[in-house]
Coordinates of C-alpha atoms in Angstrom, one line a residue:
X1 CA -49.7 -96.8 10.6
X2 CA -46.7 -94.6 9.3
X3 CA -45.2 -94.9 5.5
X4 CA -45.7 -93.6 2.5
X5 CA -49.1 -92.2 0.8
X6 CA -50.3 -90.9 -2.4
X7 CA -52.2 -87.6 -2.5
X8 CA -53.2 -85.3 -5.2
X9 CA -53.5 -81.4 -4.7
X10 CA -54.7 -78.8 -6.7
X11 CA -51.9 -76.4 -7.6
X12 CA -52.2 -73.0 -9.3
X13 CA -54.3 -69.3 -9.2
X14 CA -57.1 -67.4 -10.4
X15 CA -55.8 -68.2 -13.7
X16 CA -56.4 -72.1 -13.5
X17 CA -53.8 -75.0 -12.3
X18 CA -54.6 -78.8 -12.0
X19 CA -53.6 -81.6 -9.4
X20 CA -50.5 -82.9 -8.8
X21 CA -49.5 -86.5 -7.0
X22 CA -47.3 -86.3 -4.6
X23 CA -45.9 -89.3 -2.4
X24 CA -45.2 -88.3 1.4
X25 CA -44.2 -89.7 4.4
X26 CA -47.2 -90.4 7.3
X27 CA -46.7 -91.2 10.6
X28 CA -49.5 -92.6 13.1
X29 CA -51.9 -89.9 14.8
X30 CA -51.0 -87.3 11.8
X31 CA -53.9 -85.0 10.4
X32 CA -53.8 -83.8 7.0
X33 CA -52.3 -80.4 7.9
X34 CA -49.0 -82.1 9.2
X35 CA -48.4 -83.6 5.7
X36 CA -49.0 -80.6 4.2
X37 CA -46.2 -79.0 6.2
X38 CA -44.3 -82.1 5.8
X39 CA -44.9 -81.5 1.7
X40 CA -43.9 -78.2 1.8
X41 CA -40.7 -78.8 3.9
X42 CA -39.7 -81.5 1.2
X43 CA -41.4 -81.4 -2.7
X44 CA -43.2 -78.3 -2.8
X45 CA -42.1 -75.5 -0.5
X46 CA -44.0 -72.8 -2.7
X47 CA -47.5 -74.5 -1.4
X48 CA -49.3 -71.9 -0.4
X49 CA -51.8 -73.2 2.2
X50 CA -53.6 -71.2 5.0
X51 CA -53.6 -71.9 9.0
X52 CA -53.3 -70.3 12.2
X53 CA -53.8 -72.7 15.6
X54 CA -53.6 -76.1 14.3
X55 CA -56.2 -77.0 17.1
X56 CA -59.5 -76.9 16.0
X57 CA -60.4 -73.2 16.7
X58 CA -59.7 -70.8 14.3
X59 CA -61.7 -71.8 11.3
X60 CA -58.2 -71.2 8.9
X61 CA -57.1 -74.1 7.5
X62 CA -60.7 -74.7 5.6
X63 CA -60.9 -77.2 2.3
X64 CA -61.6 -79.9 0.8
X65 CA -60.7 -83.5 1.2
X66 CA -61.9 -86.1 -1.5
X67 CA -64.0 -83.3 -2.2
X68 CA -65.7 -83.0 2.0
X69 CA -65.5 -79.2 3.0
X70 CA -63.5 -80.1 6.4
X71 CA -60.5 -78.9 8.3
X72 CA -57.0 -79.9 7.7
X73 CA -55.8 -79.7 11.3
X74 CA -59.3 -81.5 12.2
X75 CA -59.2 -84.8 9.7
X76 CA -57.2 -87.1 11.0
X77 CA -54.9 -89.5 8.4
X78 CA -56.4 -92.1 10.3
X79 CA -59.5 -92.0 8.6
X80 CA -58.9 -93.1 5.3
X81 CA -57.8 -96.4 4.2
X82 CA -53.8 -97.3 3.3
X83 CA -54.0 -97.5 -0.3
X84 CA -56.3 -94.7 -0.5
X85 CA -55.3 -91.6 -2.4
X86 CA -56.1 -88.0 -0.4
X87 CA -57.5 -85.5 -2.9
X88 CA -57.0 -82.0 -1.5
X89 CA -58.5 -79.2 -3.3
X90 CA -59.6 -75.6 -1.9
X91 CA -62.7 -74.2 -1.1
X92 CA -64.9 -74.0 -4.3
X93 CA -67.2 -71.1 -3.5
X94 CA -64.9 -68.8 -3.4
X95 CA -62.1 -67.3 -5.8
X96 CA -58.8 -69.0 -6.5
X97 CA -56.0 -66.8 -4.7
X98 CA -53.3 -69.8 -5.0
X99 CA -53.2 -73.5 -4.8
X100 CA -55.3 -74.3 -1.5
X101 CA -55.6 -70.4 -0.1
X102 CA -59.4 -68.8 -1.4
X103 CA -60.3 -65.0 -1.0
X104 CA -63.1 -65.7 1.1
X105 CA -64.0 -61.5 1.6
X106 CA -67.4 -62.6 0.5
X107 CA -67.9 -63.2 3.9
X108 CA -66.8 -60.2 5.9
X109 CA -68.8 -58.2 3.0
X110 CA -71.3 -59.8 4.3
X111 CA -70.8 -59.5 8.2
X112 CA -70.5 -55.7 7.8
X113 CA -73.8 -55.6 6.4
X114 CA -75.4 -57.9 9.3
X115 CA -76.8 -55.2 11.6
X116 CA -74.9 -55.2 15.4
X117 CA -75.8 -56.4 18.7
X118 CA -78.6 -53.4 19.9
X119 CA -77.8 -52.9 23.6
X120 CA -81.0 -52.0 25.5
X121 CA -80.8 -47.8 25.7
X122 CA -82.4 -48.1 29.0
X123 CA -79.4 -49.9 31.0
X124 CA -75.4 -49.6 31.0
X125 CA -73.0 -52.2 30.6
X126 CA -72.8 -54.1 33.8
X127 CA -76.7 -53.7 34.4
X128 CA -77.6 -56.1 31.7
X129 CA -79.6 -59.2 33.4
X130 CA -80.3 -62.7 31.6
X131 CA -82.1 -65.5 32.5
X132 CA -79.8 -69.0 32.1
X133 CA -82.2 -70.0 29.8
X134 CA -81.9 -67.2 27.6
X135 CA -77.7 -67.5 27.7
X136 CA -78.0 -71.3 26.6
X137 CA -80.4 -70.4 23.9
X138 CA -78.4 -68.1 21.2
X139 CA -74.9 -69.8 23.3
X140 CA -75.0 -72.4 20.7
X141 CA -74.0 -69.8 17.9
X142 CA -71.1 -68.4 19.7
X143 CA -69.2 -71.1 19.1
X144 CA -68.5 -70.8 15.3
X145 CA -65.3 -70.2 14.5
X146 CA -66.2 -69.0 10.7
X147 CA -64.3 -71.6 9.1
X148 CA -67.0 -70.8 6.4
X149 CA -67.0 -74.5 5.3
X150 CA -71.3 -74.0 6.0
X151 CA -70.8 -71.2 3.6
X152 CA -68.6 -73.4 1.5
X153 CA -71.1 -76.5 1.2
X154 CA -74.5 -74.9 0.3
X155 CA -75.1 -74.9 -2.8
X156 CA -77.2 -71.4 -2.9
X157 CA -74.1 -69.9 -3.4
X158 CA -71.7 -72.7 -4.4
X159 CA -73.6 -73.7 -7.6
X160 CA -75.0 -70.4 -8.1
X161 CA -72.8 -67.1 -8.2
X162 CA -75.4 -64.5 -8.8
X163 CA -77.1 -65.4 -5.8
X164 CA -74.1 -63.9 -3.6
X165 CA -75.5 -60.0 -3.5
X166 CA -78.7 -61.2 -2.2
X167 CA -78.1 -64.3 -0.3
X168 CA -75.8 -64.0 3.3
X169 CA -75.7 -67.5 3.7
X170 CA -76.0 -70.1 6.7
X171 CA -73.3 -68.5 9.2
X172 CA -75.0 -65.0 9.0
X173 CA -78.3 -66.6 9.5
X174 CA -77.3 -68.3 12.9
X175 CA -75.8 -64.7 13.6
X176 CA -79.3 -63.2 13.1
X177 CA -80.9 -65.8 14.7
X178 CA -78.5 -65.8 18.2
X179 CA -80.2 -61.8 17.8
X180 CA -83.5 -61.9 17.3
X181 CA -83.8 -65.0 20.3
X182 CA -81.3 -62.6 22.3
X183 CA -83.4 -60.7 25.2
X184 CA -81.6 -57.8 25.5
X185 CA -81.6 -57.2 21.6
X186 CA -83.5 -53.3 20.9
X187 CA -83.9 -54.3 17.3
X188 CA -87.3 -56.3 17.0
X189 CA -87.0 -56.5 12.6
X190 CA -84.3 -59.3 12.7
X191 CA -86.5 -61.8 11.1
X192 CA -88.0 -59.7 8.8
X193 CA -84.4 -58.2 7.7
X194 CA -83.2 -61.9 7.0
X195 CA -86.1 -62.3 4.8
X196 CA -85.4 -58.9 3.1
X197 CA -82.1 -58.4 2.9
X198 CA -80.1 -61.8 3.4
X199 CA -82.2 -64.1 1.7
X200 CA -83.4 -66.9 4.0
X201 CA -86.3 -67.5 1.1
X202 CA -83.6 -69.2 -0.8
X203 CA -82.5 -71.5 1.9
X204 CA -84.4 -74.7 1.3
X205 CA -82.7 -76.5 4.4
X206 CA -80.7 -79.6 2.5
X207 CA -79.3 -79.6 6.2
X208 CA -75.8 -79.6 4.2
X209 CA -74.2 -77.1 5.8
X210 CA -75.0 -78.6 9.2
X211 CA -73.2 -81.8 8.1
X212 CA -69.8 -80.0 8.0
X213 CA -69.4 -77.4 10.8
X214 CA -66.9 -78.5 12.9
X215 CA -68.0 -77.3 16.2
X216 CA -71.6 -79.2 15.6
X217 CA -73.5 -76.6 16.0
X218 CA -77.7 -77.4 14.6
X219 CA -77.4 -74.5 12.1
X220 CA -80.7 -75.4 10.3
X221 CA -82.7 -77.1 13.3
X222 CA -81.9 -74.7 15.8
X223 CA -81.3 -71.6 14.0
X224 CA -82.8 -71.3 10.0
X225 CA -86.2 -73.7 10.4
X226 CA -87.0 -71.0 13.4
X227 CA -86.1 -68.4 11.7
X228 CA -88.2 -69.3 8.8
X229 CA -91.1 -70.5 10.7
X230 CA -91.1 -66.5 12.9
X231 CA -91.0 -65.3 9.7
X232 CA -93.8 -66.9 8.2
X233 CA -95.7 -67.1 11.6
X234 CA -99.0 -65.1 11.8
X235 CA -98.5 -63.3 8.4
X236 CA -99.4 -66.2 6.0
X237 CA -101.2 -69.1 8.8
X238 CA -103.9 -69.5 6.4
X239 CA -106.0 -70.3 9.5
X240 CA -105.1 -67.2 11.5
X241 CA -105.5 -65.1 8.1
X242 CA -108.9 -66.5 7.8
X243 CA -109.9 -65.5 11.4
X244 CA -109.0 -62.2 11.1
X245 CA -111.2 -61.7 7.8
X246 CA -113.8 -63.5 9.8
X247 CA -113.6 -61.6 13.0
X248 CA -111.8 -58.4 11.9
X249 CA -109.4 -58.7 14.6
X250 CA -107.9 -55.5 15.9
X251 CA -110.1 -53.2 13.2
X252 CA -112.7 -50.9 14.5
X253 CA -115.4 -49.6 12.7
X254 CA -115.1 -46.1 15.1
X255 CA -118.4 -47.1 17.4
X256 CA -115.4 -49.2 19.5
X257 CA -117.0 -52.3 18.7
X258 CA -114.0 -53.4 17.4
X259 CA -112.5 -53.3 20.8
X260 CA -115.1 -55.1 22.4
X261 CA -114.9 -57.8 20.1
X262 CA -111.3 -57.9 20.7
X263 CA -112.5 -58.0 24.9
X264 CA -115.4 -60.8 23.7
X265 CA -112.2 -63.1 21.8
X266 CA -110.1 -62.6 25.0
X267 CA -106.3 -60.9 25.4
X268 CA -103.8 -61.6 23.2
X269 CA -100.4 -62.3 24.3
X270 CA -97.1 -62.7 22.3
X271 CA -94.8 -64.3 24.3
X272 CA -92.3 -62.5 21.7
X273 CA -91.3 -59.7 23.4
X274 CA -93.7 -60.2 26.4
X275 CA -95.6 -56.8 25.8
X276 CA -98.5 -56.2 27.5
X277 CA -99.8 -53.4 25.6
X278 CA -103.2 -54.2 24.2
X279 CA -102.5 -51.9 20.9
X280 CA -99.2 -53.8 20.5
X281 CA -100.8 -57.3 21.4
X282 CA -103.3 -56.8 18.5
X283 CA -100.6 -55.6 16.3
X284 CA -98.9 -58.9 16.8
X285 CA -101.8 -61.1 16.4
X286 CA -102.3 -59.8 12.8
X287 CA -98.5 -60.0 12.2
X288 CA -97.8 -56.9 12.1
X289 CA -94.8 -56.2 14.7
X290 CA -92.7 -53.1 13.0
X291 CA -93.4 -50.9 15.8
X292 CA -93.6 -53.0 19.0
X293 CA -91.9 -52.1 21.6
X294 CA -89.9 -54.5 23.6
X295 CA -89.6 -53.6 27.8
X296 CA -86.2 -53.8 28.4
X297 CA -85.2 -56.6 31.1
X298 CA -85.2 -56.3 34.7
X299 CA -83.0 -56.1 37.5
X300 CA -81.7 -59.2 39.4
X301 CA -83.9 -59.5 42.5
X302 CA -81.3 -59.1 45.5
X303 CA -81.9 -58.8 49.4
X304 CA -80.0 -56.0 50.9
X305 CA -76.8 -58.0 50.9
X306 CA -76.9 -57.9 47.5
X307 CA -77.4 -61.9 47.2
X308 CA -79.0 -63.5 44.7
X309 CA -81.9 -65.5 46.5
X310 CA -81.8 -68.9 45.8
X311 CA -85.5 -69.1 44.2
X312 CA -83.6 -67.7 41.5
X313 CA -82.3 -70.8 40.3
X314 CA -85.0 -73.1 41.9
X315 CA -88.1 -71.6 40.3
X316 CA -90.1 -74.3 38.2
X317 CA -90.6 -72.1 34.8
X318 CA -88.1 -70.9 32.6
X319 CA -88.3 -67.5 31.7
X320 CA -89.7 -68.1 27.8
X321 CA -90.6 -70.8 25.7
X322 CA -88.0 -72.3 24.0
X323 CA -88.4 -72.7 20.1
X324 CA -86.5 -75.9 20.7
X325 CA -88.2 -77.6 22.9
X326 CA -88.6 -77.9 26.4
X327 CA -85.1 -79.5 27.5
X328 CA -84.3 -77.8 30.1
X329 CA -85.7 -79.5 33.6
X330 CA -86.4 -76.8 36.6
X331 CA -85.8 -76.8 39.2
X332 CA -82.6 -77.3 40.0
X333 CA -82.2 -79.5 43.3
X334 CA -81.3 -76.6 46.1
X335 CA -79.0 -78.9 48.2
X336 CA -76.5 -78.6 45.0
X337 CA -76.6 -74.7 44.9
X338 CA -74.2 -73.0 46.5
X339 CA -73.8 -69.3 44.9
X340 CA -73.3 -66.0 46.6
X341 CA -73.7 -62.8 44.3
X342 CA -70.6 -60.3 45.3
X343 CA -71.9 -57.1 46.7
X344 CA -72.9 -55.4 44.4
X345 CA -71.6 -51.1 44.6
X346 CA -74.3 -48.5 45.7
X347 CA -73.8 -47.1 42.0
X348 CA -72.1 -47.6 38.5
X349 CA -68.5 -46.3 38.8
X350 CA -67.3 -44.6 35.7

């Protein structure tokens, strides 16, 4: 319903300010971003207040409303009750620039020092083949629109400013994750680099920045708990740990009975990275994975038409195990499929 409503928002700088009250107009279907224009088209045009699309997808207009990290353009009026007053405050990681506009460089400090995409050196662009199942897995991280409200709400960094040089924080972690699950990724450390350099030790998975992302993506689920677990995987498994001082896996005492013992417990084989070198297989049993080498992916199987044949899309195993679980159901019911790859030319043009 339209009329008038009370709200409070925080006015000043890096120096320090305080909340004001303001009365504005509402009108039904409005989000919090149109009063703020509405504000600073009547009592306070010198608002300064940040925003771009005003639809959900560009992650500017981030704060805080009755103290929820949320959008403006994203939190509808409707929400709260009549006679409810709206707090708005900005983002309180991050330094004051003025009233509800943060410097939030923090963040691109840190995105500069998240290693890039590795493309395979084996293939050029346009060569580059993925199973579906791979695309849906790390496709779920594509979609943040660095709003930085995840970065906003966890309290590593919010309650805790010397833990900003060593600690990336929850939307670099989903970054490094979307890498290290991505097949045609070269670099094989990015676990071991967010344990090292950005800090996912500290993350204790309050599941709070999950609770405010805006696009719903299952940042700790999906992308820090797996993280965390790959890291910890083989290295410190008390039971696995145990085994190898019991069977002193992949050691040999230079008689080779160390590889037959190895032939005796039966192949090893790390579905991470699907090597089949025996020297690299042992490697990974004991945890040790610094120097694996990953084969790059294969060519698309196509006839001489250069058509995709349709086992392609019906076969009954996805290419790796999911750390998510298996929610995808093969196969696909082959009177639904109707896809024709184009022909393809007899070589890469430059």
């Amino acid at each position: 319903m339209g009329g008038k409503r009370q709200f409070r928002v925080w006015r000043g700088d890096e120096q320090g300010g305080q909340l004001e009250n303001y009365e504005v107009e509402v009108n039904e279907g409005e989000v919090v971003l149109d009063v703020i224009h509405r504000l600073q088209a009547t009592d306070a045009p010198d608002l300064a207040c940040r925003w771009n699309c005003k639809a959900g997808k560009c992650g500017s207009c981030s704060m805080e409303i009755n103290g929820m990290p949320r959008l403006g353009c994203m939190t509808r009026m409707s929400t709260f009750d009549e006679n409810e007053t709206v707090t708005i405050t900005p983002l309180r990681t991050f330094p004051i620039i003025r009233d509800l506009v943060t410097d939030v460089s923090f963040n691109y400090e840190k995105a500069r020092e998240t290693p890039a995409f590795a493309p395979p050196a084996d293939l050029e662009p346009g060569e580059y083949r993925m199973q579906q199942v791979d695309v849906e897995r790390s496709q779920e991280f594509r979609k943040c629109i660095e709003c930085f409200l995840c970065q906003n709400t966890c309290h590593v960094v919010r309650d805790h400013e010397e833990n900003k040089p060593e600690f990336s924080g929850p939307r670099f972690f989903i970054r490094a994750a979307e890498l290290d699950m991505h097949p045609l990724d070269a670099r094989t450390d990015r676990k071991e680099y967010a344990q090292a350099e950005q800090g996912l030790g500290y993350c204790n998975i309050t599941k709070c920045c999950t609770e405010v992302c805006p696009e719903h993506i299952k940042i700790t689920d999906n992308a820090i708990i797996p993280m965390k677990e790959r890291v910890v995987d083989r290295r410190y498994d008390p039971i696995v740990w145990l085994g190898s001082k019991i069977f002193r896996r992949g050691q040999t005492d230079g008689s080779g009975t160390g590889a037959r013992r190895e032939e005796t417990l039966g192949a090893v084989h790390s579905h991470a990275g699907h090597s089949h070198d025996p020297r690299a297989e042992a490697e990974a049993e004991r945890g040790v994975n610094w120097h694996r080498q990953v084969p790059g992916p294969q060519r698309a199987a196509v006839d001489a038409r250069g058509r995709l044949p349709i086992s392609e899309f019906a076969f009954d195993r996805p290419a790796a195990p999911s750390p998510f679980g298996d929610d995808v159901k093969f196969p696909l019911p082959t009177d639904s499929l109707n896809y024709a790859h184009p022909d393809q030319p007899s070589q890469q043009q430059d």
